[in-house]
mmCIF file with all atom_site columns, C-alpha atoms in Angstrom:
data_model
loop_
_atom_site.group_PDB
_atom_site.id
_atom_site.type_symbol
_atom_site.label_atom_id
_atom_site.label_alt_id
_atom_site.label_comp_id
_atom_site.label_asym_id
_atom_site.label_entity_id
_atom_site.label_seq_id
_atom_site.pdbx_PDB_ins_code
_atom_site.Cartn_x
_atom_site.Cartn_y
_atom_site.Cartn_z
_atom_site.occupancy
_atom_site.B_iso_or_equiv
_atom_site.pdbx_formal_charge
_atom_site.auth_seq_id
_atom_site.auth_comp_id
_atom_site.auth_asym_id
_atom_site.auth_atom_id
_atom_site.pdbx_PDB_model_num
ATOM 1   C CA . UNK A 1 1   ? 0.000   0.000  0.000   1.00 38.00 ? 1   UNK A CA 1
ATOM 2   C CA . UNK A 1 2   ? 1.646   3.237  -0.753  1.00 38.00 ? 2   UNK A CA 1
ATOM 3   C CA . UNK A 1 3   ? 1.664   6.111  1.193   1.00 40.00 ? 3   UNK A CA 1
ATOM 4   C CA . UNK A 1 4   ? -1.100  8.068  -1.157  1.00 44.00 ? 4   UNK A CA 1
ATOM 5   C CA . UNK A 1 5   ? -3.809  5.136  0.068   1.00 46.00 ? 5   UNK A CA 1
ATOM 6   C CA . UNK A 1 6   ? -6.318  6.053  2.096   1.00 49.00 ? 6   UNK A CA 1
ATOM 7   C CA . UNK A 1 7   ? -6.191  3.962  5.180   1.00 49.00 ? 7   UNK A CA 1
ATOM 8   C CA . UNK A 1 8   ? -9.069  0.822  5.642   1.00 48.00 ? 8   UNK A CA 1
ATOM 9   C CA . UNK A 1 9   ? -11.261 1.662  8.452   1.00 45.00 ? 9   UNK A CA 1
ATOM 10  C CA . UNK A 1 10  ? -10.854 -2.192 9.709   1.00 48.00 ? 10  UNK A CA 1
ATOM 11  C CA . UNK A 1 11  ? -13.684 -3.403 8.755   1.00 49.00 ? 11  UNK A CA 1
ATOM 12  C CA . UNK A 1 12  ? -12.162 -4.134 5.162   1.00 55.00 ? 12  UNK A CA 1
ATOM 13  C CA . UNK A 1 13  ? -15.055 -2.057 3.985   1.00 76.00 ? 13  UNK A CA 1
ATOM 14  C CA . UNK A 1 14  ? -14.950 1.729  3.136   1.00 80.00 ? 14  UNK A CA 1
ATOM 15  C CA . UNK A 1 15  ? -11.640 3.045  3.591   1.00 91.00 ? 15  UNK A CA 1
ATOM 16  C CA . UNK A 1 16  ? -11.071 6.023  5.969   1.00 93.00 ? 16  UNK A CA 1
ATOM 17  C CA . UNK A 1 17  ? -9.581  9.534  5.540   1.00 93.00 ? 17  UNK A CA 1
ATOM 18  C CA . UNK A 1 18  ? -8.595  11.875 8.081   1.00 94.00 ? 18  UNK A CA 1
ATOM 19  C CA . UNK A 1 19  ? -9.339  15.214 6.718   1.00 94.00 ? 19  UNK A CA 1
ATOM 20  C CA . UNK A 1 20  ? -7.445  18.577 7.906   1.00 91.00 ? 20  UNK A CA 1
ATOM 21  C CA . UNK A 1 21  ? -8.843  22.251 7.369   1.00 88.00 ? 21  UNK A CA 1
ATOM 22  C CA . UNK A 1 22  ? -6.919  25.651 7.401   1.00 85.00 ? 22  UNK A CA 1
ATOM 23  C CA . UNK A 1 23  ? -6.934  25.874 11.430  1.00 86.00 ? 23  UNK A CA 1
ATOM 24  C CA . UNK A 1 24  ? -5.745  22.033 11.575  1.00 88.00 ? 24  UNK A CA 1
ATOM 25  C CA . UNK A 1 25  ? -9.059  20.571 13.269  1.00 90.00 ? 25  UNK A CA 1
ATOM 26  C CA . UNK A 1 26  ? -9.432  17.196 11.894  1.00 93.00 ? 26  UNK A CA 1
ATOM 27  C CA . UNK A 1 27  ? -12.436 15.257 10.378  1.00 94.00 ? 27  UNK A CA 1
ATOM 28  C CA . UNK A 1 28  ? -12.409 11.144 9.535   1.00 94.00 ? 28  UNK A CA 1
ATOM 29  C CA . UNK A 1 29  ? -14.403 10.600 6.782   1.00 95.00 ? 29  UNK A CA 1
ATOM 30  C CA . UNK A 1 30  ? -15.219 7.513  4.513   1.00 95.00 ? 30  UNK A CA 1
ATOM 31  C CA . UNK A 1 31  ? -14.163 7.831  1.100   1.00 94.00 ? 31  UNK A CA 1
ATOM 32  C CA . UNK A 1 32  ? -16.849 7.950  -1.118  1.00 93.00 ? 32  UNK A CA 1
ATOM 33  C CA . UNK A 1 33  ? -15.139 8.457  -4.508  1.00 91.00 ? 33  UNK A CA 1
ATOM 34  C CA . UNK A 1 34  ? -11.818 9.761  -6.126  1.00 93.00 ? 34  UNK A CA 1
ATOM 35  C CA . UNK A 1 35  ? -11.218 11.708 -9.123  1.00 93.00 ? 35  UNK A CA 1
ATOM 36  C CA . UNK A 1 36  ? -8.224  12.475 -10.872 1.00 92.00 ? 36  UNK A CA 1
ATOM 37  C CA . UNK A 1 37  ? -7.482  16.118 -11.653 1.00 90.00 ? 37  UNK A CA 1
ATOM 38  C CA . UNK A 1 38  ? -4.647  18.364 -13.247 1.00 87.00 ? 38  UNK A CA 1
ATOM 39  C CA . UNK A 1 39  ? -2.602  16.071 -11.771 1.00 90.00 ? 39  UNK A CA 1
ATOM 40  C CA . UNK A 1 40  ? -3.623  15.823 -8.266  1.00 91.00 ? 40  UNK A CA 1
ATOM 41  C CA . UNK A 1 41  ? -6.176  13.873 -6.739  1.00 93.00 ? 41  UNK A CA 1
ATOM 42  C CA . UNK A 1 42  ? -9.016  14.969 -5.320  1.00 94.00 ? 42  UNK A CA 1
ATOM 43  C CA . UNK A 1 43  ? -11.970 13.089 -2.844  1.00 94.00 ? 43  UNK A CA 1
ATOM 44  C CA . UNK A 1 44  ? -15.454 13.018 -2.131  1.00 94.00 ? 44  UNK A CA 1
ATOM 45  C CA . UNK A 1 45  ? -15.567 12.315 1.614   1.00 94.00 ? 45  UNK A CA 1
ATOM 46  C CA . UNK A 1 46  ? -18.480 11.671 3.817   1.00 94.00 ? 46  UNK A CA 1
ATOM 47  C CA . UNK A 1 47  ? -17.873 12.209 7.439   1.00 95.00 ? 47  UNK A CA 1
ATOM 48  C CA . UNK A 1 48  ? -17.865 8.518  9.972   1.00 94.00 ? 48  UNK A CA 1
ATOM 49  C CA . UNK A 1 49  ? -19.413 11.088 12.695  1.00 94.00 ? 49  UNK A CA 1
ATOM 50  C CA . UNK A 1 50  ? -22.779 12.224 12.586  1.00 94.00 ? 50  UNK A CA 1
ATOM 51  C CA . UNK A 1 51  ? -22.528 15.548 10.779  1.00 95.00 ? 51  UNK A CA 1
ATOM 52  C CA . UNK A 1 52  ? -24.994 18.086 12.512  1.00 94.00 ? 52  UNK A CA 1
ATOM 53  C CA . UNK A 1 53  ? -25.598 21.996 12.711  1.00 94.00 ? 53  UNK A CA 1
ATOM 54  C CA . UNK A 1 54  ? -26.284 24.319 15.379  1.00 94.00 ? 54  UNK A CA 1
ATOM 55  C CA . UNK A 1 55  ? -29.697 25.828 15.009  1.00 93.00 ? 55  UNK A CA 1
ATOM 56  C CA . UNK A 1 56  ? -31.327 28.921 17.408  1.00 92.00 ? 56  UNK A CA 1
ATOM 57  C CA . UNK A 1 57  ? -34.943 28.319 17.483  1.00 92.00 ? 57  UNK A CA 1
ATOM 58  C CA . UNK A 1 58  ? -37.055 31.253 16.973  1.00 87.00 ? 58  UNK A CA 1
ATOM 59  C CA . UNK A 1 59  ? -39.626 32.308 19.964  1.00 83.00 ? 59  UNK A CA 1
ATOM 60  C CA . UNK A 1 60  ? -42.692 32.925 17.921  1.00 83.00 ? 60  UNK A CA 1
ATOM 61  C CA . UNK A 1 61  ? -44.230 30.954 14.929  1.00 81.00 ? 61  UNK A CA 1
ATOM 62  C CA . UNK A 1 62  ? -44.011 34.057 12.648  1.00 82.00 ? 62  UNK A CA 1
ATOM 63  C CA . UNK A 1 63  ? -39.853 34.048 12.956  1.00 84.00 ? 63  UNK A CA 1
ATOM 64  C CA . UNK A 1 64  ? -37.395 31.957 11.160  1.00 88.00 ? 64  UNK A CA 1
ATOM 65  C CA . UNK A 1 65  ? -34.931 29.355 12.664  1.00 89.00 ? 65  UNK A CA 1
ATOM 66  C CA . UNK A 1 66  ? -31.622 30.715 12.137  1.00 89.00 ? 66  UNK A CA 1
ATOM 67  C CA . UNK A 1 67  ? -28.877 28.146 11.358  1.00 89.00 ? 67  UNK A CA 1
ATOM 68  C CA . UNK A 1 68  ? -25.518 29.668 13.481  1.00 88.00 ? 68  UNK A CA 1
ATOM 69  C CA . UNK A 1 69  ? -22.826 28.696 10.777  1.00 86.00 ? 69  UNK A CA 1
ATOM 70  C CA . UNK A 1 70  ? -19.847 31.029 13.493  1.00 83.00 ? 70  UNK A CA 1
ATOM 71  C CA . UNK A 1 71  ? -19.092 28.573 15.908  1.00 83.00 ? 71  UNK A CA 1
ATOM 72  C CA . UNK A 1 72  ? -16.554 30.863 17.147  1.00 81.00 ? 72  UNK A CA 1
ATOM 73  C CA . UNK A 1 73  ? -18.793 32.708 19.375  1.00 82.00 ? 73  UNK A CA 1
ATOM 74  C CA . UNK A 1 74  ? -20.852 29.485 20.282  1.00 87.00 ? 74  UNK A CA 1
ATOM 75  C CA . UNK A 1 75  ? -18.203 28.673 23.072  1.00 89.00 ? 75  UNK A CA 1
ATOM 76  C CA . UNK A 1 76  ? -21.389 28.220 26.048  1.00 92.00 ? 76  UNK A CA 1
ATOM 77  C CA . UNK A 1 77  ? -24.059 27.236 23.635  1.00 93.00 ? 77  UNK A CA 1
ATOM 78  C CA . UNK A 1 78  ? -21.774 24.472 22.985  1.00 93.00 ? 78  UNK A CA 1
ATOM 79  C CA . UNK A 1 79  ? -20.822 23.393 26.062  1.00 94.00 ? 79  UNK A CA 1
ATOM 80  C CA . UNK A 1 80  ? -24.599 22.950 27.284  1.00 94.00 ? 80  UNK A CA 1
ATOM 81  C CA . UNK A 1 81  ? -25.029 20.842 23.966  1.00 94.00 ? 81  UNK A CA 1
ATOM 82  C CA . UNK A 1 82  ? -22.087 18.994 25.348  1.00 94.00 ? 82  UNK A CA 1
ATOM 83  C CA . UNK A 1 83  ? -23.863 17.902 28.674  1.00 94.00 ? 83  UNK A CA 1
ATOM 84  C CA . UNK A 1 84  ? -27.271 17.257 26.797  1.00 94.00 ? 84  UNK A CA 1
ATOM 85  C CA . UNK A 1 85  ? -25.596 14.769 24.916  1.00 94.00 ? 85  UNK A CA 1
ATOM 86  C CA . UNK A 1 86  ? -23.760 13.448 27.387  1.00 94.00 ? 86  UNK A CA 1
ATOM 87  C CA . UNK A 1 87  ? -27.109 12.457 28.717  1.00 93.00 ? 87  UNK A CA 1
ATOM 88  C CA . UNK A 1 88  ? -27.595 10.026 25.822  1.00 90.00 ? 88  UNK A CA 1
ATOM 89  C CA . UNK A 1 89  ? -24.173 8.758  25.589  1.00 93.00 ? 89  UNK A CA 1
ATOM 90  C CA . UNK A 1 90  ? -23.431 10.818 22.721  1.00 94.00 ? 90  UNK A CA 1
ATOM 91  C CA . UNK A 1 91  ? -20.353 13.336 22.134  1.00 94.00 ? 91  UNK A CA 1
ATOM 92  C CA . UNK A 1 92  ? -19.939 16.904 20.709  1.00 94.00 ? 92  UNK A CA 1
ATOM 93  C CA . UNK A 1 93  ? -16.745 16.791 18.356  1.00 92.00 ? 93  UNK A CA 1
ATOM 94  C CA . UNK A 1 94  ? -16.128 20.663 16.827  1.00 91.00 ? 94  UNK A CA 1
ATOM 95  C CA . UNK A 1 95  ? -14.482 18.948 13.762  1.00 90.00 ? 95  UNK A CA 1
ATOM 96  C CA . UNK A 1 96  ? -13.270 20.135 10.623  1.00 87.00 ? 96  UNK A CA 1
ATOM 97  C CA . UNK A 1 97  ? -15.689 21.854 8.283   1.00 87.00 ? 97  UNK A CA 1
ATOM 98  C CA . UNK A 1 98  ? -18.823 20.719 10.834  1.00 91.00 ? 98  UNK A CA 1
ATOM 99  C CA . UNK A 1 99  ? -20.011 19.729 14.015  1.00 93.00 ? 99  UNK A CA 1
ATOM 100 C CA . UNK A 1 100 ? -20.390 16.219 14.716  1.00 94.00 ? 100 UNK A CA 1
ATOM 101 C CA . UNK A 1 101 ? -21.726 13.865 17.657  1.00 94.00 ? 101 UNK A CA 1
ATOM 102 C CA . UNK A 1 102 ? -20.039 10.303 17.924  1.00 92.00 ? 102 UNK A CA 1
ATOM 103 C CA . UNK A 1 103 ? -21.725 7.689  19.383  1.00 89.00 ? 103 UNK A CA 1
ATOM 104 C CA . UNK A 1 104 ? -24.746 5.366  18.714  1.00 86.00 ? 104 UNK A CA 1
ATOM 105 C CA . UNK A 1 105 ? -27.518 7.216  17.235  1.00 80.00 ? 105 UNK A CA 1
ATOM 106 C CA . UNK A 1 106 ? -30.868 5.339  17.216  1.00 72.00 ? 106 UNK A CA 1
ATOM 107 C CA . UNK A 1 107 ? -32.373 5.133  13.599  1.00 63.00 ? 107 UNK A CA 1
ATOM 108 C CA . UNK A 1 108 ? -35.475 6.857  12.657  1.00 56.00 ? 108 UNK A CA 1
ATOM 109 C CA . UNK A 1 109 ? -38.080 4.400  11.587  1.00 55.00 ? 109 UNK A CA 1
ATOM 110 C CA . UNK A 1 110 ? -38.988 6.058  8.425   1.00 54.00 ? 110 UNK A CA 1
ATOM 111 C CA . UNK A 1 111 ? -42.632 5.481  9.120   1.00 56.00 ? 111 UNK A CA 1
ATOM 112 C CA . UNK A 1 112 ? -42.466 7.812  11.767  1.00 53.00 ? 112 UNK A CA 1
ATOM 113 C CA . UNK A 1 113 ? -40.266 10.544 9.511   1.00 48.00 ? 113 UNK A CA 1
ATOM 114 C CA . UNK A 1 114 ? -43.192 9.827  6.515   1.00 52.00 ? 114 UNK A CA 1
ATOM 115 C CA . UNK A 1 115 ? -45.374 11.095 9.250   1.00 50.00 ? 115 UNK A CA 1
ATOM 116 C CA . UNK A 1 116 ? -43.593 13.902 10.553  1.00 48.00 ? 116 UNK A CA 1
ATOM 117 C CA . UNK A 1 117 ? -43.280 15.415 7.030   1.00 46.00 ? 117 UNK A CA 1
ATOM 118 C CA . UNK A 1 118 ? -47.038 15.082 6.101   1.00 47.00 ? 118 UNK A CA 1
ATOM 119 C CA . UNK A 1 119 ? -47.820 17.137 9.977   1.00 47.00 ? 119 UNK A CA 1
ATOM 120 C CA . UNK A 1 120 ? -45.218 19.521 8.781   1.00 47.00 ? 120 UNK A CA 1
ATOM 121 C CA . UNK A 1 121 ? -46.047 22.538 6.538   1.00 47.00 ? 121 UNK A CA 1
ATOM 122 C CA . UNK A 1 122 ? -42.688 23.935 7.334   1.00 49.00 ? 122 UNK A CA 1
ATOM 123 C CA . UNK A 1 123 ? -40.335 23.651 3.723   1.00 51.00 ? 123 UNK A CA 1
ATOM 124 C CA . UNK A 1 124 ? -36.831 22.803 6.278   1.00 49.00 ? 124 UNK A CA 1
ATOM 125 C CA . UNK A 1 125 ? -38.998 19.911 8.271   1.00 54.00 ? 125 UNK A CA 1
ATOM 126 C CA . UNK A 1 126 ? -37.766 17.208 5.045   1.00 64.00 ? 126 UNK A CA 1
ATOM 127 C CA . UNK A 1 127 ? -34.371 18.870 4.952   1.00 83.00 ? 127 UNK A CA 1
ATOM 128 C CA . UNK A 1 128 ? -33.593 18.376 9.017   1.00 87.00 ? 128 UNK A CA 1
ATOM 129 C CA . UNK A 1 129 ? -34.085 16.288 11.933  1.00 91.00 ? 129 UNK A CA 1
ATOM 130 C CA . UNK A 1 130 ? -34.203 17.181 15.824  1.00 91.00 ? 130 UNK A CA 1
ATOM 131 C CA . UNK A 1 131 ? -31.461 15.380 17.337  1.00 93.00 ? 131 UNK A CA 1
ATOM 132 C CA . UNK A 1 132 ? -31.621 17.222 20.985  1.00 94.00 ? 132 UNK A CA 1
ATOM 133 C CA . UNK A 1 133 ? -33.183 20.785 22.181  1.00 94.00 ? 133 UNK A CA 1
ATOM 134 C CA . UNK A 1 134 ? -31.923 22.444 24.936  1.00 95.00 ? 134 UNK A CA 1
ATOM 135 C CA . UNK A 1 135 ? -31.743 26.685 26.118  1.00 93.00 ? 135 UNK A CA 1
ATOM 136 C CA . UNK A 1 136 ? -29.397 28.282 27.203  1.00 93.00 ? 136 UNK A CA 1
ATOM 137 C CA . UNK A 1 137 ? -29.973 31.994 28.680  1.00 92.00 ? 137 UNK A CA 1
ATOM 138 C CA . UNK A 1 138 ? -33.721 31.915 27.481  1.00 91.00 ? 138 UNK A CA 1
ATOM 139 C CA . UNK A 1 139 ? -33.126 30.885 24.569  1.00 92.00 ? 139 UNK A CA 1
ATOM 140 C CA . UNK A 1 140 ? -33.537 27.782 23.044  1.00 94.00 ? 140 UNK A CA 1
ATOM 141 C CA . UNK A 1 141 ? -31.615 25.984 20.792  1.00 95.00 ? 141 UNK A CA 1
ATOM 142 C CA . UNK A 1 142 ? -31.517 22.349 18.577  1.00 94.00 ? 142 UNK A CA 1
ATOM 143 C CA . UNK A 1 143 ? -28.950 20.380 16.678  1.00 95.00 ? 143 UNK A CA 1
ATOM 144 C CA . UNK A 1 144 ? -30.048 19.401 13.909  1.00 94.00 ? 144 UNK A CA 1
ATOM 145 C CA . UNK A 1 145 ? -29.158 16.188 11.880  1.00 93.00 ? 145 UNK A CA 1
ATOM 146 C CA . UNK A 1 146 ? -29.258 16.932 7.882   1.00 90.00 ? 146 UNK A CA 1
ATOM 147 C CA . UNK A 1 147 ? -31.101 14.388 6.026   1.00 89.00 ? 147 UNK A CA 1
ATOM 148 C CA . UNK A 1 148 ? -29.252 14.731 2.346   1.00 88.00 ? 148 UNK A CA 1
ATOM 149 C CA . UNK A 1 149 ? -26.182 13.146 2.364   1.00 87.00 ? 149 UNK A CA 1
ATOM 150 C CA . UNK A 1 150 ? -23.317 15.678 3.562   1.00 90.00 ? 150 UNK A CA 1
ATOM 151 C CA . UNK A 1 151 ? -20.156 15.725 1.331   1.00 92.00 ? 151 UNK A CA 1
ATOM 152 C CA . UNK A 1 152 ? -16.767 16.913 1.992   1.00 93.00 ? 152 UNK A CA 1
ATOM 153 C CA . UNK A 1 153 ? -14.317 17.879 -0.699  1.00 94.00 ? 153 UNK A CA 1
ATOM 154 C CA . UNK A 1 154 ? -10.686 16.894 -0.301  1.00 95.00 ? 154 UNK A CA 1
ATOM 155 C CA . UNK A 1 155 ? -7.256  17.310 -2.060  1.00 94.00 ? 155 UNK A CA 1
ATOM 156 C CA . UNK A 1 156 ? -5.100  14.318 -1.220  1.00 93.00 ? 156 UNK A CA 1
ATOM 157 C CA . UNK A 1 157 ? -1.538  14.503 -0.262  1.00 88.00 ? 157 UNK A CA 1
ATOM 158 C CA . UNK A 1 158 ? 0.514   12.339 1.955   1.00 86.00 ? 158 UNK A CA 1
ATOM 159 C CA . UNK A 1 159 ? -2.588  9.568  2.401   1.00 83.00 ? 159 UNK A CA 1
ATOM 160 C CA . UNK A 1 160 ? -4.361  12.747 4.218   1.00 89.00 ? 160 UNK A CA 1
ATOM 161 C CA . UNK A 1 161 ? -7.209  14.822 2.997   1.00 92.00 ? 161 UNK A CA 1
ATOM 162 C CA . UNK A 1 162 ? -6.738  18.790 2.712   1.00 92.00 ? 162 UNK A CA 1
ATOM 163 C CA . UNK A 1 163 ? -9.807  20.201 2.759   1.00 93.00 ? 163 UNK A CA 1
ATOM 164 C CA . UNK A 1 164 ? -11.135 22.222 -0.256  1.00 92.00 ? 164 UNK A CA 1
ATOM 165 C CA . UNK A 1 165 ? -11.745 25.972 0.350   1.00 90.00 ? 165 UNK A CA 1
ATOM 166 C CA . UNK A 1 166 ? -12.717 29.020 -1.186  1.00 90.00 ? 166 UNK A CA 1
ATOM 167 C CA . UNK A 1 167 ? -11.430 29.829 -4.618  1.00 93.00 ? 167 UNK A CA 1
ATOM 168 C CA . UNK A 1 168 ? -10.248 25.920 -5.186  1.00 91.00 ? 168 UNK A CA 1
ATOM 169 C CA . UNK A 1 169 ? -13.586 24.749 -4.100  1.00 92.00 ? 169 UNK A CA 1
ATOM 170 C CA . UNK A 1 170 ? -15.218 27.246 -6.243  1.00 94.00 ? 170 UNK A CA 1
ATOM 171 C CA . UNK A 1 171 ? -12.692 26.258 -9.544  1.00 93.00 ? 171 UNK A CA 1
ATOM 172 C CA . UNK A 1 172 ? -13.345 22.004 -8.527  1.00 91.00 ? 172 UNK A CA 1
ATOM 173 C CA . UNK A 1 173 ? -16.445 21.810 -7.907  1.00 91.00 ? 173 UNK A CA 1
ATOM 174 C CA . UNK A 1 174 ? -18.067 21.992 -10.892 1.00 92.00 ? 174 UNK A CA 1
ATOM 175 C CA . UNK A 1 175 ? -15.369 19.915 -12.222 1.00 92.00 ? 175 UNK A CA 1
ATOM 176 C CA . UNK A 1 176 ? -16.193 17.235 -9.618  1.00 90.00 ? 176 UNK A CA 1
ATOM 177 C CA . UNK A 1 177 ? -19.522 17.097 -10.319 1.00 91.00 ? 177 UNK A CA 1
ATOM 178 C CA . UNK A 1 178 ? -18.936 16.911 -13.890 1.00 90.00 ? 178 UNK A CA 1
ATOM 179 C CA . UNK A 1 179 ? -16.562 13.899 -13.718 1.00 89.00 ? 179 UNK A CA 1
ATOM 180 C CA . UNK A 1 180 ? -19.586 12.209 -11.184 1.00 87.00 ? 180 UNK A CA 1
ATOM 181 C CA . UNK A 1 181 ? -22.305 12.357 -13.599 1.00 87.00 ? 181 UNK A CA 1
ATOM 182 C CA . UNK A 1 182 ? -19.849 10.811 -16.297 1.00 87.00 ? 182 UNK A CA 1
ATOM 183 C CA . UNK A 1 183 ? -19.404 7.961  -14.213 1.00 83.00 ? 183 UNK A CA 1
ATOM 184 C CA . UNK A 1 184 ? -22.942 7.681  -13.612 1.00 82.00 ? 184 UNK A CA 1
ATOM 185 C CA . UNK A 1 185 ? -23.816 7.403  -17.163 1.00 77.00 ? 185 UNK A CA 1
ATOM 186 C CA . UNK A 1 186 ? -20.696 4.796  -17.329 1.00 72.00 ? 186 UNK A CA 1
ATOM 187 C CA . UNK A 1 187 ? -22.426 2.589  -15.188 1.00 68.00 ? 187 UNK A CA 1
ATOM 188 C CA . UNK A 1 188 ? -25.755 2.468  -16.888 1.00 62.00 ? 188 UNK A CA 1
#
């Protein structure tokens, strides 16, 4: 195995890549695919965590949930999350590029989730779902589990995964998706 492999998780399925962003927090992924190009190789990553995103819950029915993408500030928000989860055996990891919680999740039975999205009238209820609520100076707050598949875009170098920022992501992206649907026609 050379030194560009991505590492086998152990279970001899997926193989594992530990992915590093600009401030060096790490994320281990599962590689989903990897595409050749200019000469470097890049990955689509999906994280082994659970990815999930901080959300403050609005106080009336008229106001929006706002999604807090800087984390930064989210110090004692966090920390409260921490000890909720804690509760259920779960952890808070501040990873690269998201939060995630480690541990055993139960599974939604998607009867339930079919039912939940006929109650709902709400157009994020299909795109989310609650994983804890808690408050935190009268105010309360969810994570939220994403429902679509969350990807993570990686250059690899060294059997590691730097991840794709900014102006790169913006010039590989499209290129990545390109090179995706190819192979989906391939396979037809």
């Amino acid at each position: 195995m050379s030194s560009d492999t991505p590492s086998s998780n152990g279970s001899g399925d997926v193989p594992t890549v530990l992915v590093r962003d600009a401030s060096g927090r790490q994320l281990l992924c599962f590689l989903e695919q990897l595409i050749p190009l200019d000469g470097q190789d890049y990955a689509l990553l999906t994280p082994v965590d659970t990815p999930v995103c901080l959300v403050k819950i609005a106080a009336d029915e008229d106001s929006d949930d706002e999604v807090i993408e800087e984390l930064d500030q989210a110090g004692a928000i966090l920390s409260v999350a921490d000890v909720v989860l804690q509760e259920h055996d779960l952890t808070l990891v501040r990873s690269a590029v998201t939060l995630t919680v480690s541990g055993e999740l139960e599974e939604p039975d998607p009867e339930e989730l079919d039912e939940d999205l006929d109650d709902e009238d709400d157009e994020d209820s299909d795109l989310y779902e609650m994983l804890i609520q808690f408050r935190h100076n009268d105010q309360e707050y969810g994570l939220f589990i994403p429902l679509d598949p969350f990807f993570v875009v990686a250059r690899m170098a060294n059997g590691e995964g730097v991840l794709v920022e900014g102006e790169e992501f913006e010039r590989v992206q499209p290129r990545i998706e390109a090179e995706l649907d190819e192979r989906e026609l391939g396979d037809d």
